[in-house]
Coordinates of C-alpha atoms in Angstrom, one line a residue:
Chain A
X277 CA 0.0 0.0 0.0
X278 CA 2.7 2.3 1.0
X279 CA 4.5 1.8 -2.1
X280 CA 1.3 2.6 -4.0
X281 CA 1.1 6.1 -2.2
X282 CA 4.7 6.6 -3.5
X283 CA 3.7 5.8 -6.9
X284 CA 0.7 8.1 -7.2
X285 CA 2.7 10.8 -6.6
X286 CA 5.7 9.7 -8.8
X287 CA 2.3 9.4 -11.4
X288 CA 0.8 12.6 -10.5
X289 CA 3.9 14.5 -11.1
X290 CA 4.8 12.7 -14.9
X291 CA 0.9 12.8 -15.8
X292 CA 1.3 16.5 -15.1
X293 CA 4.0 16.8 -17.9
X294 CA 2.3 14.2 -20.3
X295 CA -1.4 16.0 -19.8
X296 CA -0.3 19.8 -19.5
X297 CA -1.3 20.0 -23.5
X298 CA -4.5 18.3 -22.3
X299 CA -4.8 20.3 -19.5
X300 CA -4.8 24.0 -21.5
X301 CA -6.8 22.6 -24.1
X302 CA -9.4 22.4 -21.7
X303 CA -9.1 25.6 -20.0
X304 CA -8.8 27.2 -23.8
X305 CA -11.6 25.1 -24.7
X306 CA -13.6 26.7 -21.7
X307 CA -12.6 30.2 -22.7
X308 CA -13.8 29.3 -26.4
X309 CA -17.1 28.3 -25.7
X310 CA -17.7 31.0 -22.7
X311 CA -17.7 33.5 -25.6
X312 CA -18.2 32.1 -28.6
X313 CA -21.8 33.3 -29.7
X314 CA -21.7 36.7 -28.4
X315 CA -20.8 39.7 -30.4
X316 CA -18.3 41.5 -27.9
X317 CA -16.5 37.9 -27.3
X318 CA -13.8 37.8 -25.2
X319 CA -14.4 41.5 -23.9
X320 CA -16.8 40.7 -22.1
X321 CA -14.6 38.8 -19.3
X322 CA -13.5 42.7 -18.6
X323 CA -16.9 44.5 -18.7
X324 CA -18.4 41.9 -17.1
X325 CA -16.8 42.0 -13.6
X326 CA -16.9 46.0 -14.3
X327 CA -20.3 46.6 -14.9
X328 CA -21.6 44.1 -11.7
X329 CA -19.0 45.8 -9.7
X330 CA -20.5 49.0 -10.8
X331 CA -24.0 47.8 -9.5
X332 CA -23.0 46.4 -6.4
X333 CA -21.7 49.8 -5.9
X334 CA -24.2 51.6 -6.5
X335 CA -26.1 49.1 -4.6
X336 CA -24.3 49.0 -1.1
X337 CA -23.0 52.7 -1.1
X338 CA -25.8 54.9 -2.3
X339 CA -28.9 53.0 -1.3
X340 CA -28.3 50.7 1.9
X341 CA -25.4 53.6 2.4
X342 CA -23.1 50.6 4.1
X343 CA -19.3 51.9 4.8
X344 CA -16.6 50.9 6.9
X345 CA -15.0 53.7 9.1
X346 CA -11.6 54.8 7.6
X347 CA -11.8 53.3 4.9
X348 CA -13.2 53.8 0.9
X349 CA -15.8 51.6 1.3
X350 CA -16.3 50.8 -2.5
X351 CA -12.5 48.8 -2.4
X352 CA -13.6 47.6 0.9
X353 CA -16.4 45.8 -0.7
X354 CA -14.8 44.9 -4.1
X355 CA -11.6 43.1 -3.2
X356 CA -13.6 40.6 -0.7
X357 CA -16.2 40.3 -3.8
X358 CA -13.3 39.4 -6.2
X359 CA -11.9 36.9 -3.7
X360 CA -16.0 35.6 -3.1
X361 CA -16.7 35.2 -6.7
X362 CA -13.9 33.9 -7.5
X363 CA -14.4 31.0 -5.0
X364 CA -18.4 30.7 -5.7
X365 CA -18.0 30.5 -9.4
X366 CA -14.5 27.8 -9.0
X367 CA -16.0 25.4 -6.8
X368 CA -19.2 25.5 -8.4
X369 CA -18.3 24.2 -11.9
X370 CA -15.7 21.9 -10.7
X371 CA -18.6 20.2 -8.8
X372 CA -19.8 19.8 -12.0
X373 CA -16.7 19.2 -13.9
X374 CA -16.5 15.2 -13.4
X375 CA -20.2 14.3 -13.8
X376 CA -20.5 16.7 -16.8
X377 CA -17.2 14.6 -18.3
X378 CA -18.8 11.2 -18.3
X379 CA -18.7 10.3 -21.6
X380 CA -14.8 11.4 -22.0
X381 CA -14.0 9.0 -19.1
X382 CA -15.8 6.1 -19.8
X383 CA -14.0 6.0 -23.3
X384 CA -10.5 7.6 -22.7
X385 CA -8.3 7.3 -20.2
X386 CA -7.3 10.8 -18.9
X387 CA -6.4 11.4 -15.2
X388 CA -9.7 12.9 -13.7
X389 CA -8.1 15.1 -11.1
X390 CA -7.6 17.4 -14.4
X391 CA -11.3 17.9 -14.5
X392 CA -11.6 20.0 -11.2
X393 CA -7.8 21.7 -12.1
X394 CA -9.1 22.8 -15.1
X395 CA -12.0 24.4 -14.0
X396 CA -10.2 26.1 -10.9
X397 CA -7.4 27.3 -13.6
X398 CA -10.0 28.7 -16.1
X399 CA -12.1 30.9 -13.2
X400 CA -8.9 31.7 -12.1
X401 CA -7.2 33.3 -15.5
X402 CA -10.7 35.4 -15.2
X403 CA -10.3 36.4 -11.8
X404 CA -7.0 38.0 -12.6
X405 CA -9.0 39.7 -15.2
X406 CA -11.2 41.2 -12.7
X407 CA -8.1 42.8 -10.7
X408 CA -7.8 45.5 -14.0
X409 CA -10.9 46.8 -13.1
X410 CA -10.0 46.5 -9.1
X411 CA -7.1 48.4 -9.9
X412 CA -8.4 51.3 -11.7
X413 CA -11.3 51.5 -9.0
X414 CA -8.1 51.6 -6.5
X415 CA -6.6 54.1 -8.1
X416 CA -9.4 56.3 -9.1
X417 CA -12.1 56.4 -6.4
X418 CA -11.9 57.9 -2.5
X419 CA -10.9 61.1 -1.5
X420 CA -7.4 62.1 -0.7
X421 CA -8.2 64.9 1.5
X422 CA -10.5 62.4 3.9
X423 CA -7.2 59.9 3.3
X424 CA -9.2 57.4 1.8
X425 CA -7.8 57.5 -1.4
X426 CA -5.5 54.2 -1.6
X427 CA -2.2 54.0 -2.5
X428 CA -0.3 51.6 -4.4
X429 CA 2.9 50.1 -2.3
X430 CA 5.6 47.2 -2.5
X431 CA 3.4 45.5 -0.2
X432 CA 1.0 44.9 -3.0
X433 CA 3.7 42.2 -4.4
X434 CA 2.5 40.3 -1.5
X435 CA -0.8 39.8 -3.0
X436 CA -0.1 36.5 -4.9
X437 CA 0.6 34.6 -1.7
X438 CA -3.3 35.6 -1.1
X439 CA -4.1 33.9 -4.4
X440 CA -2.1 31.2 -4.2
X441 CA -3.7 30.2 -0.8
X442 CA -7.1 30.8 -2.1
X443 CA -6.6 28.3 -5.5
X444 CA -5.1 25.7 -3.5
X445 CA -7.8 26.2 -1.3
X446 CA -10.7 25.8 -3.6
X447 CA -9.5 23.0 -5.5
X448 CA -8.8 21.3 -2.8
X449 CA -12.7 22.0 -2.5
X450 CA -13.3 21.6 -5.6
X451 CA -12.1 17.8 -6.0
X452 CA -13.6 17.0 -3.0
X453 CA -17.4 18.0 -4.1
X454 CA -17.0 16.6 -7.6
X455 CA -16.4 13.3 -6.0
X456 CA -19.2 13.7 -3.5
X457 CA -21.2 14.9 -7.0
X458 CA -20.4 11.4 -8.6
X459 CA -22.3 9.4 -5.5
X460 CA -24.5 11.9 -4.3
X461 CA -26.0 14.5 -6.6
X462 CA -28.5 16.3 -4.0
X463 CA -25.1 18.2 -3.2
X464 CA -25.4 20.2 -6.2
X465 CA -28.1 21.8 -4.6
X466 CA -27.3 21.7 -0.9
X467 CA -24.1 23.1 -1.9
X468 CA -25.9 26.5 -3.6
X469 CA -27.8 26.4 -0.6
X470 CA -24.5 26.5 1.2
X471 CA -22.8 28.6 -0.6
X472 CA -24.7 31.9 0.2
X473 CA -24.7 31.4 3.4
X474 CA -21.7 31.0 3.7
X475 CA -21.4 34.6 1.3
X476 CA -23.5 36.4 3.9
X477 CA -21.2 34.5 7.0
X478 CA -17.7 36.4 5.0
X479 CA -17.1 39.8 6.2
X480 CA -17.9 41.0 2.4
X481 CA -20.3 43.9 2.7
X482 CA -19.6 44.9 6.5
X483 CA -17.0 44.8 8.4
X484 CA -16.1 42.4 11.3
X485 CA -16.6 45.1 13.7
X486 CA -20.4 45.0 13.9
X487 CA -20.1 41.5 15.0
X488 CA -20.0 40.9 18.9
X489 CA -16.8 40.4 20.1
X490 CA -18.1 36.6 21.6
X491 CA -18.9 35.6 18.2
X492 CA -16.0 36.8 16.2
X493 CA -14.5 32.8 16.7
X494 CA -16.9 31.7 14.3
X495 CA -16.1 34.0 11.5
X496 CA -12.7 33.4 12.1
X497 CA -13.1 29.7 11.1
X498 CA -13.8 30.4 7.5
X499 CA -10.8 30.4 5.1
X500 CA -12.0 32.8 3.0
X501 CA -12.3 35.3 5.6
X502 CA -8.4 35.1 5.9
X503 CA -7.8 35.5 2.6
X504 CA -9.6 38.6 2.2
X505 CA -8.2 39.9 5.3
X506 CA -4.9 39.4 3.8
X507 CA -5.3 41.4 0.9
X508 CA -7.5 43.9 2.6
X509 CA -3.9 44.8 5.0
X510 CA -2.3 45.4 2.4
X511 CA -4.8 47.3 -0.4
X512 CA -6.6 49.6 2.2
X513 CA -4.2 50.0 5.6
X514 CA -0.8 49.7 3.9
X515 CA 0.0 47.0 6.5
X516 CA 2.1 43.8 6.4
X517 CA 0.0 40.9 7.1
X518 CA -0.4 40.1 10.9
X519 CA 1.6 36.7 10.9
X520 CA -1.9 35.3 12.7
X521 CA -2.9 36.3 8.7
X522 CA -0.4 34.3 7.2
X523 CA -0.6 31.0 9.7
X524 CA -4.2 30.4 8.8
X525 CA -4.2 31.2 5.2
X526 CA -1.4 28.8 4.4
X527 CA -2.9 26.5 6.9
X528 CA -6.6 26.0 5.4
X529 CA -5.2 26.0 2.0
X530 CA -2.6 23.4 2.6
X531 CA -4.9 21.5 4.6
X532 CA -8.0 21.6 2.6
X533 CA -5.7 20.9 -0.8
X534 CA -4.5 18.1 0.2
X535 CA -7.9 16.3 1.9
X536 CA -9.7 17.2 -1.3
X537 CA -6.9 15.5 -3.2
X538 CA -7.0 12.3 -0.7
X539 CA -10.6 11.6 -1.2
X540 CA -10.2 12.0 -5.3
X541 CA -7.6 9.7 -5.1
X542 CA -9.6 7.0 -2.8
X543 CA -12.6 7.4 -4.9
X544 CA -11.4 8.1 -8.4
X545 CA -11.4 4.3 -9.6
X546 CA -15.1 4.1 -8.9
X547 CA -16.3 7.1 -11.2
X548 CA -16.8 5.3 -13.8
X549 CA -19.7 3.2 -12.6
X550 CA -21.1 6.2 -11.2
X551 CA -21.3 8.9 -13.7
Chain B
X64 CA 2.8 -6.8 -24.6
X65 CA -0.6 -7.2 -22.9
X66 CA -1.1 -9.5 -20.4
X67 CA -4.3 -10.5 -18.7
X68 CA -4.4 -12.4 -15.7
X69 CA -7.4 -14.0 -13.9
X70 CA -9.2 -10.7 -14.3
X71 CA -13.4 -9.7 -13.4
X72 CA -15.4 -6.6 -13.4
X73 CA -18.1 -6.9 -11.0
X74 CA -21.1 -4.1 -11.8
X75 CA -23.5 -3.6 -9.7
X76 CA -26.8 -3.6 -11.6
X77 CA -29.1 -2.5 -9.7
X78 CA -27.8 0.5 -9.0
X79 CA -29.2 3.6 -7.9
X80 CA -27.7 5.9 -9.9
X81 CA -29.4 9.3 -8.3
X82 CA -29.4 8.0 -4.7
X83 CA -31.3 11.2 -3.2
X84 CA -32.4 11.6 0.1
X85 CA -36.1 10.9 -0.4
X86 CA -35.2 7.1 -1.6
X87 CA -32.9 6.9 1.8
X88 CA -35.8 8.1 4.0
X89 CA -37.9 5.0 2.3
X90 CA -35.4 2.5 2.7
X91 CA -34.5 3.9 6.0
X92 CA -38.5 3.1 7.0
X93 CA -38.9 0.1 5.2
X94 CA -35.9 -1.1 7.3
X95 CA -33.5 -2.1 4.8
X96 CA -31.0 -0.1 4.5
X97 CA -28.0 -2.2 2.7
X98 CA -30.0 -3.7 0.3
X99 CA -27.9 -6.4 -1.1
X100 CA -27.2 -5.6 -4.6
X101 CA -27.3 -8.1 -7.6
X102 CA -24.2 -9.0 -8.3
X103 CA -23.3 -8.8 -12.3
X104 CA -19.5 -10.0 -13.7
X105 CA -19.3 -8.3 -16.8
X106 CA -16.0 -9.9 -17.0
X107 CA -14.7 -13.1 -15.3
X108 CA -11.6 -15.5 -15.0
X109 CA -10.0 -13.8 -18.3
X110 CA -6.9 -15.2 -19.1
X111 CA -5.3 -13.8 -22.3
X112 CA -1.6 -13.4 -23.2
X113 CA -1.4 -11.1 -26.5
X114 CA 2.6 -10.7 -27.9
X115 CA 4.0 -8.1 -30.0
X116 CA 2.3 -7.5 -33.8
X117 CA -0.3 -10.0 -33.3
X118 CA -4.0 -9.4 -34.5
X119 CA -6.7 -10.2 -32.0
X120 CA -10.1 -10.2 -33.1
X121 CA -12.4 -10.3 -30.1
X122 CA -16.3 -11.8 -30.7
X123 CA -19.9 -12.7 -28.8
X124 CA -23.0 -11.6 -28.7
X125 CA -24.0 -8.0 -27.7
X126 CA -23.3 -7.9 -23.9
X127 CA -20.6 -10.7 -24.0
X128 CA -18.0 -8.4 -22.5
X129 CA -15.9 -7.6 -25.4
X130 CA -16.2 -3.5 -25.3
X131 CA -15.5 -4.3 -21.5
X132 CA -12.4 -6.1 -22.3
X133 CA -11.1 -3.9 -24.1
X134 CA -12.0 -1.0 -21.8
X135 CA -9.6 -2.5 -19.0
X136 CA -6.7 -3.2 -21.8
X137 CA -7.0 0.7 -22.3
X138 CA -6.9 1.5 -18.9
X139 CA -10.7 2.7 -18.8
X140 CA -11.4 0.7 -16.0
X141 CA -9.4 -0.9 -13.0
X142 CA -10.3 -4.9 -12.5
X143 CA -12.2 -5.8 -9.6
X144 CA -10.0 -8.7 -9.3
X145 CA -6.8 -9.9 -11.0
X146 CA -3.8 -8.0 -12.6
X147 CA -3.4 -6.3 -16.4
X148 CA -0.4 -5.5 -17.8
X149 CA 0.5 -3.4 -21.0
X150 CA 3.3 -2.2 -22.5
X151 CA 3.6 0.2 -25.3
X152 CA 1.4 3.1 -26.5
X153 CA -2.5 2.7 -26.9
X154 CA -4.2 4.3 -29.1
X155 CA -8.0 3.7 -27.7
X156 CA -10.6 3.9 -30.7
X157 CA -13.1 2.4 -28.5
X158 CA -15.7 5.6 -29.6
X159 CA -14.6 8.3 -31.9
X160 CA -15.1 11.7 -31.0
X161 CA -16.0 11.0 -27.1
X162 CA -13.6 14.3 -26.7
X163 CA -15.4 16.2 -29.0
X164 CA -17.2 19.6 -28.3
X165 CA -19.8 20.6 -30.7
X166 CA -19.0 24.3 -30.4
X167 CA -16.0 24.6 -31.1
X168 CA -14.9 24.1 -34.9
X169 CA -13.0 21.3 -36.6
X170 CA -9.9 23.1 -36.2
X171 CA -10.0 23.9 -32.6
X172 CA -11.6 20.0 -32.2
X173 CA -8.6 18.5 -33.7
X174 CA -6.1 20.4 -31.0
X175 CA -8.7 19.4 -28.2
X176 CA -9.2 16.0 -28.9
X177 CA -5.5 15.3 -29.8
X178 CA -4.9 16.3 -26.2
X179 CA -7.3 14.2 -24.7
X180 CA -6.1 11.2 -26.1
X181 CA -2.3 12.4 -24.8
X182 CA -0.5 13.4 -27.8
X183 CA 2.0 16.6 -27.2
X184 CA 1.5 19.9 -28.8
X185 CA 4.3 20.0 -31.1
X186 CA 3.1 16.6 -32.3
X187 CA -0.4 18.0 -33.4
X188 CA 1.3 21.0 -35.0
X189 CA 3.3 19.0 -37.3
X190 CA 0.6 16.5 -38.2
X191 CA -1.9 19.1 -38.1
X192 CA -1.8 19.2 -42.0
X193 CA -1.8 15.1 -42.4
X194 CA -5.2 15.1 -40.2
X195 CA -7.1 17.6 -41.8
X196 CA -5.8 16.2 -45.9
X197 CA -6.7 12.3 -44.2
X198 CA -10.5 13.7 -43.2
X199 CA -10.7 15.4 -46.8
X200 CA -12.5 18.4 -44.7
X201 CA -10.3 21.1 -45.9
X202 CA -13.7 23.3 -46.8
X203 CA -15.4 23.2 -43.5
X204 CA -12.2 22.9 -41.1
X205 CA -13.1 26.3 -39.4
X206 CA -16.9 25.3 -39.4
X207 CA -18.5 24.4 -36.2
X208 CA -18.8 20.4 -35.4
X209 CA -22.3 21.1 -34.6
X210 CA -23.0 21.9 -37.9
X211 CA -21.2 18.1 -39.1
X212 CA -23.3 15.6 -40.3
X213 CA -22.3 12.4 -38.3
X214 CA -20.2 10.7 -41.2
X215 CA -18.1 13.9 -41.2
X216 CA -17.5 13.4 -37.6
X217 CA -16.4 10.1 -37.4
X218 CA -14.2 10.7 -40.2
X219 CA -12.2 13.7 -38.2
X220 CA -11.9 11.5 -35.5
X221 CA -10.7 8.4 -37.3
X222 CA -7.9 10.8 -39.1
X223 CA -7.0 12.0 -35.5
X224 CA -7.3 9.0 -33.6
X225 CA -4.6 7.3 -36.5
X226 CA -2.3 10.0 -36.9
X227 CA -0.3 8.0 -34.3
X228 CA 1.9 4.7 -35.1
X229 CA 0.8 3.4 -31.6
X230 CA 2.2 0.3 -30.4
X231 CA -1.0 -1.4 -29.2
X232 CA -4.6 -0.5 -31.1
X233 CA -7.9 -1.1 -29.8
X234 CA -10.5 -0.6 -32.4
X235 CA -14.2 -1.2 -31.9
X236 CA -16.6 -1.4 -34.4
X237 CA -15.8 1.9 -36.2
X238 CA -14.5 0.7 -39.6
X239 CA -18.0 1.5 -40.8
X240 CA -18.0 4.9 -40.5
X241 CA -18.2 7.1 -43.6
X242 CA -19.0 6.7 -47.2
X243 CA -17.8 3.7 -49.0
X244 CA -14.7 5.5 -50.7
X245 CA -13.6 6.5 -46.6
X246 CA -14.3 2.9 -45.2
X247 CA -11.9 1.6 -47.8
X248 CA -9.7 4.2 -46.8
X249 CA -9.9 3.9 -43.3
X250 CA -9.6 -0.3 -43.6
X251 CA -6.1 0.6 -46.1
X252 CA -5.1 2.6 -43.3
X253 CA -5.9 0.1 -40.5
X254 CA -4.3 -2.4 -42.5
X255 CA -1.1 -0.4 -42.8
X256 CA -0.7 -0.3 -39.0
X257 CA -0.7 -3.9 -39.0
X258 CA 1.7 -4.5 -41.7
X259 CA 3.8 -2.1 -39.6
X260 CA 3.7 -4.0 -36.7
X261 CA 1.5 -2.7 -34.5
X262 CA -0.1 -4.9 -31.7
X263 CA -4.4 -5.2 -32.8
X264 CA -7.5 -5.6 -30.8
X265 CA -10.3 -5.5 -32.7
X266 CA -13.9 -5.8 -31.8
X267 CA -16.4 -6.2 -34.8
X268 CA -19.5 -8.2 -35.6
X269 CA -18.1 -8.6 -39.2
X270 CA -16.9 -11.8 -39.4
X271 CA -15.8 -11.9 -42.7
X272 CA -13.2 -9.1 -41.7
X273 CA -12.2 -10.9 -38.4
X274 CA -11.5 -13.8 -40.5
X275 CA -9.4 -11.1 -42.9
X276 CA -7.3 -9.8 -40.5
X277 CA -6.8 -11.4 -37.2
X278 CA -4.3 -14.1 -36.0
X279 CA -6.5 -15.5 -33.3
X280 CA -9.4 -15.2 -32.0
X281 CA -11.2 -15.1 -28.6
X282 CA -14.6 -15.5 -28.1
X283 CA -16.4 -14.6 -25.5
X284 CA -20.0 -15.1 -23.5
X285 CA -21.4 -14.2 -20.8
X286 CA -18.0 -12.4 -19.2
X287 CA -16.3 -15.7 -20.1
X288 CA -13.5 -16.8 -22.4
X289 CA -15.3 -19.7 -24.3
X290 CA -12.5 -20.7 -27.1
X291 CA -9.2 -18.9 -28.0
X292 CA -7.5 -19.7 -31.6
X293 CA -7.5 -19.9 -35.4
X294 CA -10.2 -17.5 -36.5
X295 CA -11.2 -19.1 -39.8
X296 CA -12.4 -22.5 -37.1
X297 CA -13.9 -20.5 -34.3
X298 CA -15.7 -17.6 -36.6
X299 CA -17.3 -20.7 -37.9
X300 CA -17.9 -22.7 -34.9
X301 CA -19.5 -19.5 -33.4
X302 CA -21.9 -18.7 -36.4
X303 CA -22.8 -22.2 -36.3
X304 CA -23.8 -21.9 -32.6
X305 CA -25.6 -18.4 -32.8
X306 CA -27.6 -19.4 -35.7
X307 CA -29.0 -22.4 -34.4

């Protein structure tokens, strides 16, 4: 058994080389089809993030008139949205991703965990899409004479451990509810259920203050809430990460990454008479 | 080159493929909740030894366990008992166009199916021209596959599935697909590959062409091997026995 284990991983690492081709294929393949019968194409992955941001907005800082003391409230709300929808949309379709690929793997042999990868990869490319628009709401909105105009710092290079921590973290995820999909496809829907609660449970729109104090624990078990945090430091205080920050982001994403990719691994051999 | 010992595939037929909650509340009332399943071996006590360059022709009535077979020589689907072993490349055409999407177009197909079936990008590239003159689709190579009628499909996947020299070929049932002129293309071409060495299993209700092309031949029923050998005697012995 134990050499097995050493073999997977030996296997995982020169199926990685063999199916990279395979691997963008897919994402590109995702990309193509995404687009493919509207007129603005591929522009649309820019305007789209821009003009919901744009709503939300309008939404949360003219009408409920929401805002965070200190802070400009609009990049307050937008970077935990990027990191939100970024997770929502991932996990959701690589839920999907093994059930909605039965055909291809009861004919080919192709190693399945690059169904959920591909699908993290793809919603990922996009959500480095939607940091253009971040970024020119970063650098265009607030007012410097209030000091809530933000300012762009080395500290921002920091930023992709934040990303990192949240891809590993939602594929982890991600391969863990596609092979709960294959057995059990009521999660589809419990998971939706799930997931916006667990949108209105992440500090998104407010801010953690408004919370009692005694129940702050509980939001502080959520990944995602770390994340965000993280890149909230940096974009709106200027601050290095509290190292409290960095412990639990690298912890849940490690952790998480590697349960998800367990589970696939136990399970993967009895897809096939599931899907 | 292949090597097949002892192996089974156990299905479970009576499956439940959308096991919801509802249908565990009722079994969880009726009191039975590990309903003992049927047990179905699609496959059992296969024994097959298949060396370098030889032609296997595999036959048996629909449900015998021959697309089965060959799905665990590909690597499809892990035995529930025993060991497989291969060596060499595979080049699975077990169903063309399984990696197909029918948005995209033939040109953007080619690139995404040659992937799935694990050929490197540079590869693709270089053949790219060889696939598209083999399909004769020149005129509709940017069209969308949607837009294919099912002969032109089969005959894009045939041209990419081939484009390989793969050691070890698993064909099933497609050397119908097409007009006539492509069949006897796509037979000259299978033929090639054999002449070239290449290790064959081949699936097809055709007898006459089993008898054409294979060394041996295994026939199977019911999950079972029933005869291995000469394929002119045991084509006949089997037609004798299903026509009766």
């Amino acid at each position: 058994m134990e050499r097995s284990e050493k073999m997977f991983f030996k296997n995982i690492i020169a199926n990685f080389k063999k199916y990279k081709f395979l691997l963008k294929q897919l994402v590109s393949r995702d990309f193509k089809v995404k687009y493919k019968r509207s007129v603005l194409g591929v522009a649309w992955s820019l305007l789209n993030p821009l003009l919901t941001m744009a709503v939300l907005a309008i939404v949360f800082s003219q009408m409920f008139k929401f805002s965070v003391p200190g802070v400009n409230y609009l990049v307050y709300l937008l970077t935990g949205l990027v990191f939100f929808n970024y997770f929502s949309e991932a996990t959701n379709l690589a839920m999907g991703s093994v059930t909605s690929n039965a055909t291809l793997i009861s004919k080919v042999y192709i190693p399945k965990y690059i169904f959920p990868l591909s699908k993290t990869l793809f919603v990922g490319i996009n959500f480095l899409l939607t940091l253009i628009p971040l970024y020119i709401i970063i650098l265009v909105t607030g007012d410097p004479a209030e000091g809530t105009r933000c300012t762009i710092t080395w500290l921002h290079l920091l930023l992709p451990f934040a990303f990192l921590c949240l891809f590993l973290f939602t594929t982890g995820l991600g391969m863990l509810l596609s092979t709960i999909a294959v057995f059990f496809r009521d999660i589809f829907y419990i998971f939706g259920i799930l997931i916006s609660l667990w949108m209105y449970l992440t500090p998104i729109m407010y801010d953690l203050s408004i919370i009692p104090e005694s129940l702050h624990v509980i939001f502080k078990l959520n990944p995602l809430y770390w994340f965000i945090d993280f890149a909230r430091q940096i974009i709106l205080y200027n601050q290095f990460p509290t190292g409290n920050c960095w412990l639990w982001c690298a912890l849940s994403a490690v952790v998480v990454f590697i349960i998800g990719l367990v589970v696939f691994k136990k399970k993967q051999d009895k897809f096939i008479y599931y899907v | 080159m292949i090597k097949l010992e002892n192996v089974g595939i156990k299905f479970n037929l009576g499956i439940e493929r959308n096991y919801s909650f509802k249908q565990l509340f009722v079994d969880l009332l009726k009191g039975k909740r590990k309903k003992k399943q049927p047990e179905f071996w699609a496959l059992k006590n296969i024994d097959l030894d298949i060396k370098k360059g030889e032609v296997v022709g595999l036959i048996g009535t629909n449900g015998a366990g021959k697309s089965t077979l060959l799905k665990v020589v590909a690597g499809v689907m892990k035995p529930t008992e025993g060991k497989v072993s291969v060596s060499g490349g595979i080049s699975p055409m077990i169903e063309l166009g399984a990696g197909f999407d029918m948005d995209l177009t033939a040109r953007e197909n080619i690139f995404l199916n040659a992937s799935v079936l694990g050929y490197s990008e540079d590869f693709v590239k270089s053949k790219f021209n060889e696939i598209v003159e083999f399909s004769e689709l020149h005129d509709f190579i940017d069209v969308p596959v949607r837009n294919f009628s099912s002969g032109m499909v089969a005959r894009l996947a045939f041209s990419i599935a081939t484009i390989v020299e793969p050691e070890i070929l698993i064909v099933d049932e497609i050397l119908g697909v097409g007009d006539v002129a492509f069949q006897a293309k796509s037979e000259a071409k299978m033929m090639d590959m054999i002449k070239g060495g290449t290790t064959v299993l081949y699936v097809s209700h055709n007898i006459e062409s089993i008898k054409k092309i294979c060394d041996r031949v295994v026939w199977l029923d019911h999950g079972k091997i029933i005869k291995i050998g000469d394929p002119v005697t045991i084509c006949d012995e089997y037609r004798n026995k299903i026509m009766k």
